[in-house]
mmCIF file of C-alpha atoms in Angstrom:
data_model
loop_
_atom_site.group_PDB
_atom_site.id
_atom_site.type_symbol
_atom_site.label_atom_id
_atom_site.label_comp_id
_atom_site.label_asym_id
_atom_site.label_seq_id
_atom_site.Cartn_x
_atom_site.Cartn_y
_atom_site.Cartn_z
ATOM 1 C CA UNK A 1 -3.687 -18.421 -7.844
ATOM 2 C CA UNK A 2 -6.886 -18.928 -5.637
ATOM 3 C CA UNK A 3 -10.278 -18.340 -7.455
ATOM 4 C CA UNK A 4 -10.870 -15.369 -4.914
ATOM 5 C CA UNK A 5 -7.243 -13.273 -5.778
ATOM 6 C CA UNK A 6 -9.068 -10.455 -7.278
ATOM 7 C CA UNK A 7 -11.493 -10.204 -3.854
ATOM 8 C CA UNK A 8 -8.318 -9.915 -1.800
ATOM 9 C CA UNK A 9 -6.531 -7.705 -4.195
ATOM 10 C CA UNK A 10 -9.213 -5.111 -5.229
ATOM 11 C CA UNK A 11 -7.986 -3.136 -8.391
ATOM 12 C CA UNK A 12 -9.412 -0.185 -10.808
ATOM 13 C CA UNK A 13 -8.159 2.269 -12.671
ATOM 14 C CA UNK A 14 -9.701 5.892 -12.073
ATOM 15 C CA UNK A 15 -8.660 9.541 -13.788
ATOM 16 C CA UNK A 16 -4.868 7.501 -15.635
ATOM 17 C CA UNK A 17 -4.305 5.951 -11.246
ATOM 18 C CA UNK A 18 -4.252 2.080 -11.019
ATOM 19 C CA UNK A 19 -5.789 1.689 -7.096
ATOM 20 C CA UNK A 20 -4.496 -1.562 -5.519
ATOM 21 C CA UNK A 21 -6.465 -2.445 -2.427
ATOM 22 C CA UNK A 22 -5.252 -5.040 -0.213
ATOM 23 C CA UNK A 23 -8.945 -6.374 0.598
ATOM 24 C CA UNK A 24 -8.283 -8.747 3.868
ATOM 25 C CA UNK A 25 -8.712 -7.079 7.192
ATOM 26 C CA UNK A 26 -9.486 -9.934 8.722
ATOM 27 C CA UNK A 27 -6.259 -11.684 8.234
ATOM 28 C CA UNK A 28 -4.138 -8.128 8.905
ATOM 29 C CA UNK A 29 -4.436 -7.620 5.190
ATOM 30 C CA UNK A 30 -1.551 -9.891 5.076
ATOM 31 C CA UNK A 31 -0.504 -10.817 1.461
ATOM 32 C CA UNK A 32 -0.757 -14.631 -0.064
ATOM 33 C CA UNK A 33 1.037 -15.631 -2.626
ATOM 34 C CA UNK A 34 -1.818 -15.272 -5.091
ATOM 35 C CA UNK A 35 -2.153 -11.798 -3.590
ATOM 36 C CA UNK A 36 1.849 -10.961 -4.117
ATOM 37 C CA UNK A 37 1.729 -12.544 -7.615
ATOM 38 C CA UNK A 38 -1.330 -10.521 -8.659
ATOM 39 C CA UNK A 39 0.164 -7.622 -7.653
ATOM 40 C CA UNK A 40 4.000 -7.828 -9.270
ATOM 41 C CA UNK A 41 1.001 -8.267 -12.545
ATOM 42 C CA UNK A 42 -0.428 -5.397 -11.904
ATOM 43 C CA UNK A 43 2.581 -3.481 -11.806
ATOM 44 C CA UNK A 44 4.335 -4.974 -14.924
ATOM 45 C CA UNK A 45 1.135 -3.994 -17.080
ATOM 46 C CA UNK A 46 0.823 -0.501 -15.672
ATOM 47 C CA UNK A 47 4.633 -0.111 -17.660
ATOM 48 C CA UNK A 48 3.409 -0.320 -20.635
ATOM 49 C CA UNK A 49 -0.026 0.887 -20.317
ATOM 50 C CA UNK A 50 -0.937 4.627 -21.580
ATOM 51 C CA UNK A 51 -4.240 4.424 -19.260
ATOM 52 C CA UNK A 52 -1.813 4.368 -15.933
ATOM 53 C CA UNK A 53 -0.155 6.687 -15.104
ATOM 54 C CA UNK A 54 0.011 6.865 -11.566
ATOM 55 C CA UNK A 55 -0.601 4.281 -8.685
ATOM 56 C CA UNK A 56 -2.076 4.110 -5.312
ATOM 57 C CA UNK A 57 -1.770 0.885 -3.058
ATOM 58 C CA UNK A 58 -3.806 0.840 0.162
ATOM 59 C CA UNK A 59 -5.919 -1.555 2.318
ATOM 60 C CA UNK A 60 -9.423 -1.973 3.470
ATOM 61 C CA UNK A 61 -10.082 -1.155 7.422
ATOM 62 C CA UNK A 62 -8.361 1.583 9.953
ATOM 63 C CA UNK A 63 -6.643 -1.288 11.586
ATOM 64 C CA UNK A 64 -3.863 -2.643 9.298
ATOM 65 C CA UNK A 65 -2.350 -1.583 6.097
ATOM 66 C CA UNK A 66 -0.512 -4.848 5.486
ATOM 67 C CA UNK A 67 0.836 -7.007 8.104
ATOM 68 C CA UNK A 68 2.973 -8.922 5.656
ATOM 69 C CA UNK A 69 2.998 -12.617 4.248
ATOM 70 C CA UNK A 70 0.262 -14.850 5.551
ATOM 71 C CA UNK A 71 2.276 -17.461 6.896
ATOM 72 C CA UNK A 72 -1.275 -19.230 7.066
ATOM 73 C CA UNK A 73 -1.321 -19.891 2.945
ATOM 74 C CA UNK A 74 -0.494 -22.727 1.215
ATOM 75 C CA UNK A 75 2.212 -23.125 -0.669
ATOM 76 C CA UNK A 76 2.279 -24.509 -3.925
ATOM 77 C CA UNK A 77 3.560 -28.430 -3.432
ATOM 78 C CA UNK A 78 7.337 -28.937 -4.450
ATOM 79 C CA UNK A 79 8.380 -31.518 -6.815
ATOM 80 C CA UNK A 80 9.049 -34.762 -5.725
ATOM 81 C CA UNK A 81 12.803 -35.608 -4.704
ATOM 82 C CA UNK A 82 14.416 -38.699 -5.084
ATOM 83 C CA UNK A 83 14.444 -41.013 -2.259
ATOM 84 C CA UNK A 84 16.616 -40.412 0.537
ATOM 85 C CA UNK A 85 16.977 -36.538 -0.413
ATOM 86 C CA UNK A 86 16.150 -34.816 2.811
ATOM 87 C CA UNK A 87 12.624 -32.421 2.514
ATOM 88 C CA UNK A 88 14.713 -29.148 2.976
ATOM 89 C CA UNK A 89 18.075 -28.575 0.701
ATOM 90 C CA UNK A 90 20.440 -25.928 1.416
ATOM 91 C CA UNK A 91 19.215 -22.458 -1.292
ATOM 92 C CA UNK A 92 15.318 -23.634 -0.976
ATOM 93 C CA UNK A 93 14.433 -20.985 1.679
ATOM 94 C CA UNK A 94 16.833 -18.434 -0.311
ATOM 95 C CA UNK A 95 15.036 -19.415 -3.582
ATOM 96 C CA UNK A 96 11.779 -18.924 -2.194
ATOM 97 C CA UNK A 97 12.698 -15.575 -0.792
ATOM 98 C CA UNK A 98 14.207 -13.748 -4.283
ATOM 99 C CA UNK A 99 11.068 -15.542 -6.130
ATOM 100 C CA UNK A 100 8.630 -13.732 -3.682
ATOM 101 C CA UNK A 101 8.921 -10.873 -1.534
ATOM 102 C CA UNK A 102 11.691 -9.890 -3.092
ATOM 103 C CA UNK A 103 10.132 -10.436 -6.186
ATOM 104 C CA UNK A 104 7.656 -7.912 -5.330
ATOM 105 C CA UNK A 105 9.368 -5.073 -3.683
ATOM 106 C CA UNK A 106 11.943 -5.013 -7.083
ATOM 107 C CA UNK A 107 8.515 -4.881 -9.009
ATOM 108 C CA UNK A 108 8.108 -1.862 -6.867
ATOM 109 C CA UNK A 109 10.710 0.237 -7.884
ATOM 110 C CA UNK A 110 11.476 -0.675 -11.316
ATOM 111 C CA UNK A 111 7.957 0.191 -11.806
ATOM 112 C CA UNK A 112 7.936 3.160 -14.260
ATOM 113 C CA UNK A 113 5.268 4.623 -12.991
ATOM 114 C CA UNK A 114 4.776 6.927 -9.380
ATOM 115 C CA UNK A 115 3.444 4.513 -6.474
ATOM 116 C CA UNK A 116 1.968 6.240 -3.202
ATOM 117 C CA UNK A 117 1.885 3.950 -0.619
ATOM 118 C CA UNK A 118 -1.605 5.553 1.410
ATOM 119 C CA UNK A 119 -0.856 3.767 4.624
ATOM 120 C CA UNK A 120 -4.240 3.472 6.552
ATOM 121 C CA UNK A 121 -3.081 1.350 9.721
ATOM 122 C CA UNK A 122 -0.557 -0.809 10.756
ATOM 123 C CA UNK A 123 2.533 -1.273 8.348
ATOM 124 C CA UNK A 124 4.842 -4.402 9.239
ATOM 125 C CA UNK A 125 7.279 -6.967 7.824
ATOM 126 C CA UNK A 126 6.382 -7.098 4.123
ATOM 127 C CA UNK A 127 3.672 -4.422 4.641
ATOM 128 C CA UNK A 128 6.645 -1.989 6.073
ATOM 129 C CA UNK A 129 9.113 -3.184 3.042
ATOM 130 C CA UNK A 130 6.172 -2.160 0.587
ATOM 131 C CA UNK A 131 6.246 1.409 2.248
ATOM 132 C CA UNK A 132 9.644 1.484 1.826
ATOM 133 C CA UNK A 133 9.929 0.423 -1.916
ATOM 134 C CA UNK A 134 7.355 3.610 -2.615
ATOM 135 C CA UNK A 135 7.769 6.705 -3.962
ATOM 136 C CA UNK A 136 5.821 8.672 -2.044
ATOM 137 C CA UNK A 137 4.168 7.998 1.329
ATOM 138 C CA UNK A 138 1.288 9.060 3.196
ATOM 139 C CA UNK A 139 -0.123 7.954 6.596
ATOM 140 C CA UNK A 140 -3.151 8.476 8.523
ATOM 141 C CA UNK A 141 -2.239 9.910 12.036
ATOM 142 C CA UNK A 142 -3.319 6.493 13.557
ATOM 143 C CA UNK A 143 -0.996 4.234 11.223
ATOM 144 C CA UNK A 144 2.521 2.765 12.380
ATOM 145 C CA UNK A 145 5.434 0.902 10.845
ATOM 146 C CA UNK A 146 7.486 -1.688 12.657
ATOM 147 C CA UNK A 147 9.977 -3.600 11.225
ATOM 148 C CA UNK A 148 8.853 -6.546 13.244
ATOM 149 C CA UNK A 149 11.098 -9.574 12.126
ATOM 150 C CA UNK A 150 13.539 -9.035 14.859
ATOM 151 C CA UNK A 151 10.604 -10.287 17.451
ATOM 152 C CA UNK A 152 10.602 -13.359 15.446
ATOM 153 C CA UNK A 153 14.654 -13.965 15.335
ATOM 154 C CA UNK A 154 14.783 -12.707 12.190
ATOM 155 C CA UNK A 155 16.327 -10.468 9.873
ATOM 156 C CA UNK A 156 14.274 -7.994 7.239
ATOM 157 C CA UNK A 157 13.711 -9.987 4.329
ATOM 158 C CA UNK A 158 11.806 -7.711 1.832
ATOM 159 C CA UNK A 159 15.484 -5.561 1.438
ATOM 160 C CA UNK A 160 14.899 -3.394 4.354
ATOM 161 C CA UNK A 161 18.376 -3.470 5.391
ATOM 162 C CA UNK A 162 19.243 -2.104 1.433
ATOM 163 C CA UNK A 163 16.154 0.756 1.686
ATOM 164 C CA UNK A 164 15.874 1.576 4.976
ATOM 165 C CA UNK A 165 19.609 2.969 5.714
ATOM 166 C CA UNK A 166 19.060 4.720 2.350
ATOM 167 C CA UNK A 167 15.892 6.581 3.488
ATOM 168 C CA UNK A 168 16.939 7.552 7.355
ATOM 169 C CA UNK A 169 20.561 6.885 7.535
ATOM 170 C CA UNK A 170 22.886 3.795 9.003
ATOM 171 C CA UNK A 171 22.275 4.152 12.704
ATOM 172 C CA UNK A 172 18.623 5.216 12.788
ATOM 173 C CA UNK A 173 18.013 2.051 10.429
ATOM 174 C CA UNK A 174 19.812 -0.196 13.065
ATOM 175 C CA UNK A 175 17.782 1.562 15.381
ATOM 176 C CA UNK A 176 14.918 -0.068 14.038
ATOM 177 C CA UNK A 177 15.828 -3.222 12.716
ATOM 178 C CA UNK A 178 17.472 -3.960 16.432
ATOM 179 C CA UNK A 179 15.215 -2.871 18.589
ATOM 180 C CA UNK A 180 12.051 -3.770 16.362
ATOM 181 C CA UNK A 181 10.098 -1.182 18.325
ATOM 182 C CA UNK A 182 6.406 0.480 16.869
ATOM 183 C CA UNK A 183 7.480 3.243 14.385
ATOM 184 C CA UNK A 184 4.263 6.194 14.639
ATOM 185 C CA UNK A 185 2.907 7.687 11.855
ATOM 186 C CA UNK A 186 4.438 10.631 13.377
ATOM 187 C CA UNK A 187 7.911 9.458 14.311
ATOM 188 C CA UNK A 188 8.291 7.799 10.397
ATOM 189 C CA UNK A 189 7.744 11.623 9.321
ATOM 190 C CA UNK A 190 9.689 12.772 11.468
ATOM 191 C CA UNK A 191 12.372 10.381 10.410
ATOM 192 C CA UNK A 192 11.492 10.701 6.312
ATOM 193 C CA UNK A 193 9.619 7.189 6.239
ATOM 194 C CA UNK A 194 6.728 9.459 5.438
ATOM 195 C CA UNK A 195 6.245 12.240 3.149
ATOM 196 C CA UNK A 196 3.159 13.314 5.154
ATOM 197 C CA UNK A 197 0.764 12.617 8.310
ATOM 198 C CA UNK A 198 -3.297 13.530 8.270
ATOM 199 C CA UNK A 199 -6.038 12.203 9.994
ATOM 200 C CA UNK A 200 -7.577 8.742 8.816
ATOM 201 C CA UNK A 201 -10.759 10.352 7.378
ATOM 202 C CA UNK A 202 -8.484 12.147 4.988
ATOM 203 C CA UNK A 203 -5.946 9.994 3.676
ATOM 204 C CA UNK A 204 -7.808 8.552 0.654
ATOM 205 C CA UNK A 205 -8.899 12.231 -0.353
ATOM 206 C CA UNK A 206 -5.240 13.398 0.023
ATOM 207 C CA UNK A 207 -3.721 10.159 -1.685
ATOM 208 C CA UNK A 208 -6.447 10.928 -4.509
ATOM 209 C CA UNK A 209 -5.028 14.604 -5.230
ATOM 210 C CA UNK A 210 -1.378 13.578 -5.202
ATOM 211 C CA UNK A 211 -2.360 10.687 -7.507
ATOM 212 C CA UNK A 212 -3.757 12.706 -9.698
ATOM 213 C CA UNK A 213 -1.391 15.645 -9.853
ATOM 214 C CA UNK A 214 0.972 12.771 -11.277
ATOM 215 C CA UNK A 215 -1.338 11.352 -12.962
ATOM 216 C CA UNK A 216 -1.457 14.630 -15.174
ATOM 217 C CA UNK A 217 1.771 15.302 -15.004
ATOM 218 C CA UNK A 218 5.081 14.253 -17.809
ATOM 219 C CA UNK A 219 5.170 10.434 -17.158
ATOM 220 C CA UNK A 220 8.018 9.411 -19.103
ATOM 221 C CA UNK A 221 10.024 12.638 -17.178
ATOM 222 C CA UNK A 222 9.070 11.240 -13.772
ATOM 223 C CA UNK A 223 9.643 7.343 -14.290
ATOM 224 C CA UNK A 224 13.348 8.330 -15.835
ATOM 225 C CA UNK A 225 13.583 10.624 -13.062
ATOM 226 C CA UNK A 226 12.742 7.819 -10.664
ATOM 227 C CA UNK A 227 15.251 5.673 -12.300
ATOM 228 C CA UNK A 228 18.109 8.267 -11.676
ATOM 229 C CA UNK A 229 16.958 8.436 -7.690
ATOM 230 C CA UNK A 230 16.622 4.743 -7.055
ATOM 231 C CA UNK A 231 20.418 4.256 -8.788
ATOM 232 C CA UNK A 232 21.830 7.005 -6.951
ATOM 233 C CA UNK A 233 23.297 5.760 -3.642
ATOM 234 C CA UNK A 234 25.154 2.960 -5.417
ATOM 235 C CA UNK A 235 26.367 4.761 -8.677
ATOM 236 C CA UNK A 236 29.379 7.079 -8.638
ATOM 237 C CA UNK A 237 29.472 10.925 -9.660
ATOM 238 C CA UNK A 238 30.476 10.144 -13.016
ATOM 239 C CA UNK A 239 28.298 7.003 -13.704
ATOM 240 C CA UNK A 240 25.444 9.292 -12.314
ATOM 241 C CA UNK A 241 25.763 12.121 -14.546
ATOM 242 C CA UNK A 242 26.407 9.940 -18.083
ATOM 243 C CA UNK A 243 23.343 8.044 -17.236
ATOM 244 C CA UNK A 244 21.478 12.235 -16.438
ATOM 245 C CA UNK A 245 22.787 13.325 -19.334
ATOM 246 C CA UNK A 246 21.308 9.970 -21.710
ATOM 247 C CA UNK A 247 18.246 10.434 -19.866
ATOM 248 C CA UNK A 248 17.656 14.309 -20.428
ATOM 249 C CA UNK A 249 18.224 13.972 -24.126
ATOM 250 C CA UNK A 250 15.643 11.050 -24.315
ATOM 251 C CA UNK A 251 13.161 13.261 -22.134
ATOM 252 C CA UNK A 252 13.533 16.614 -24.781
ATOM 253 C CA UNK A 253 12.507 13.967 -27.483
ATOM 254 C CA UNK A 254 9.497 13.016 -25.649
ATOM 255 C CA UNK A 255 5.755 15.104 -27.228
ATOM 256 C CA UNK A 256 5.392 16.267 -22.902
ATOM 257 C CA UNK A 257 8.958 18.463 -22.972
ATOM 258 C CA UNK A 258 7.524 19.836 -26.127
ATOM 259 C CA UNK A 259 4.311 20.755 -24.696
ATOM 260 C CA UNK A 260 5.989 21.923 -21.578
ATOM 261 C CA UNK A 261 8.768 24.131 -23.356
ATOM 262 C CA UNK A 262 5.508 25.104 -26.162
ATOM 263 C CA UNK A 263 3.041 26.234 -23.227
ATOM 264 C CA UNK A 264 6.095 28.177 -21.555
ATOM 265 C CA UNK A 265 6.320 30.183 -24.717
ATOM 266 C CA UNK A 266 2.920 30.612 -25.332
ATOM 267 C CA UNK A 267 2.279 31.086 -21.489
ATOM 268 C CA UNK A 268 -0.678 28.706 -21.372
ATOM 269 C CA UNK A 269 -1.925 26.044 -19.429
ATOM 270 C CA UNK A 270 0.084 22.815 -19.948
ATOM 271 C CA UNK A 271 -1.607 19.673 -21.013
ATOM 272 C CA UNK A 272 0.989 16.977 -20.709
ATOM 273 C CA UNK A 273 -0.426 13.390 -22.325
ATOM 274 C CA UNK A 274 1.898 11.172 -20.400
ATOM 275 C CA UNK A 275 4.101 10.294 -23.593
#
């Protein structure tokens, strides 16, 4: 990791919500590997931490939210190889791939905590996989996603061909992918890329109360409930509902159904802990 990760990746924990804040505008906010690595961290520890219960990632600047992978960083040096071996094998690029951004986006969603993705600016390759792997978006008016690689000759490596049919449908994500055309802030809520559009000098005031309406709300409910959603467009009926019906009895065990069903009774405010 570089000595100035936790510069470029700005991180606190305010009212039970871990803030990330991708801290580079002047490189797009694109991610290094320290960056990506720092973050995947972040979101392992907020699993088993009772201080997080909800997180927002964002970036610095109106311009760009995250433009994805600085292709400017160094990479760590590779072993040596034996002479004669050539300096690129067939599986290195793949390798290098599943260790990285798709390292990150799968620390996305089995993260068992809410993430809003508060998309201030430009979303695109790795930046636009990141919206995708999020539970909940919001966009300032100004902000757009492109799913760019197809300008480059390439195809979406952060598994936007697994998320994106799942959140617009087959033909709208070939749409996209295809064409590579600039997605508005508008258009992706249109679409259901975004959950919802206001202006730029609102976003972090919105993304604050949705954080903390999760923040406050049954934690263990809404990361098992998360689990069911992201397993439910490759799981049959019957798989679905055995894994629903493990999950609900592990959720009535939990002290927040008590309080829940408790304050129903008593017809009081509900104070759910998060456990």
């Amino acid at each position: 990791m570089t000595d100035n990760v936790d510069e470029e990746l700005l991180a606190r924990v305010e009212d039970h919500v871990l803030w990330l804040t991708l801290n580079r505008p002047d490189a797009g906010n694109a991610i290094t590997p320290a960056v990506r690595n720092r973050m995947i961290e972040h979101l392992s520890e907020a699993n088993d931490s009772f201080d997080v219960r909800a997180v927002v990632l964002t970036a610095v600047g109106e311009k760009h939210f995250c433009t994805g992978a600085d292709l400017r960083a160094g990479r760590a040096a590779p072993p040596p190889k034996p002479e004669g071996v050539p300096d690129r094998l067939a599986g290195d690029a793949a390798r290098m791939i599943r260790t990285g951004i798709q390292r990150l986006i799968g620390a996305f969603l089995d993260c068992e905590k809410p993430i809003i993705a508060a998309v201030n600016g430009t979303a695109a390759g790795g930046g636009a996989a990141m919206v995708l792997a999020s539970d909940l978006v919001l966009a300032a008016e100004h902000a757009r996603l492109i799913q760019v690689f197809v300008r480059r000759g390439l195809i979406p490596d952060g598994g936007g061909t697994y998320l994106l049919p799942r959140l617009v449908g087959l033909q709208r994500a070939k749409e996209l992918i295809f064409l590579g055309d600039d997605l508005s802030a508008a258009d992706a809520e249109r679409i259901g890329l975004v959950n919802r559009v206001v202006p730029g000098a609102e976003l972090e005031a919105t993304a604050k109360e949705w954080a903390g309406r999760l923040a406050q709300g049954p934690t263990k409910t809404i990361g098992f409930a998360k689990r069911l959603l992201n397993r439910s467009f490759e799981s049959d009926r019957a798989t679905m509902f055995e894994e629903e019906s493990f999950l609900v009895e592990l959720v009535t065990g939990t002290a927040d159904c008590a309080e829940g069903m408790n304050a129903f009774r008593e017809r009081r405010t509900i104070e759910f802990k998060g456990f």
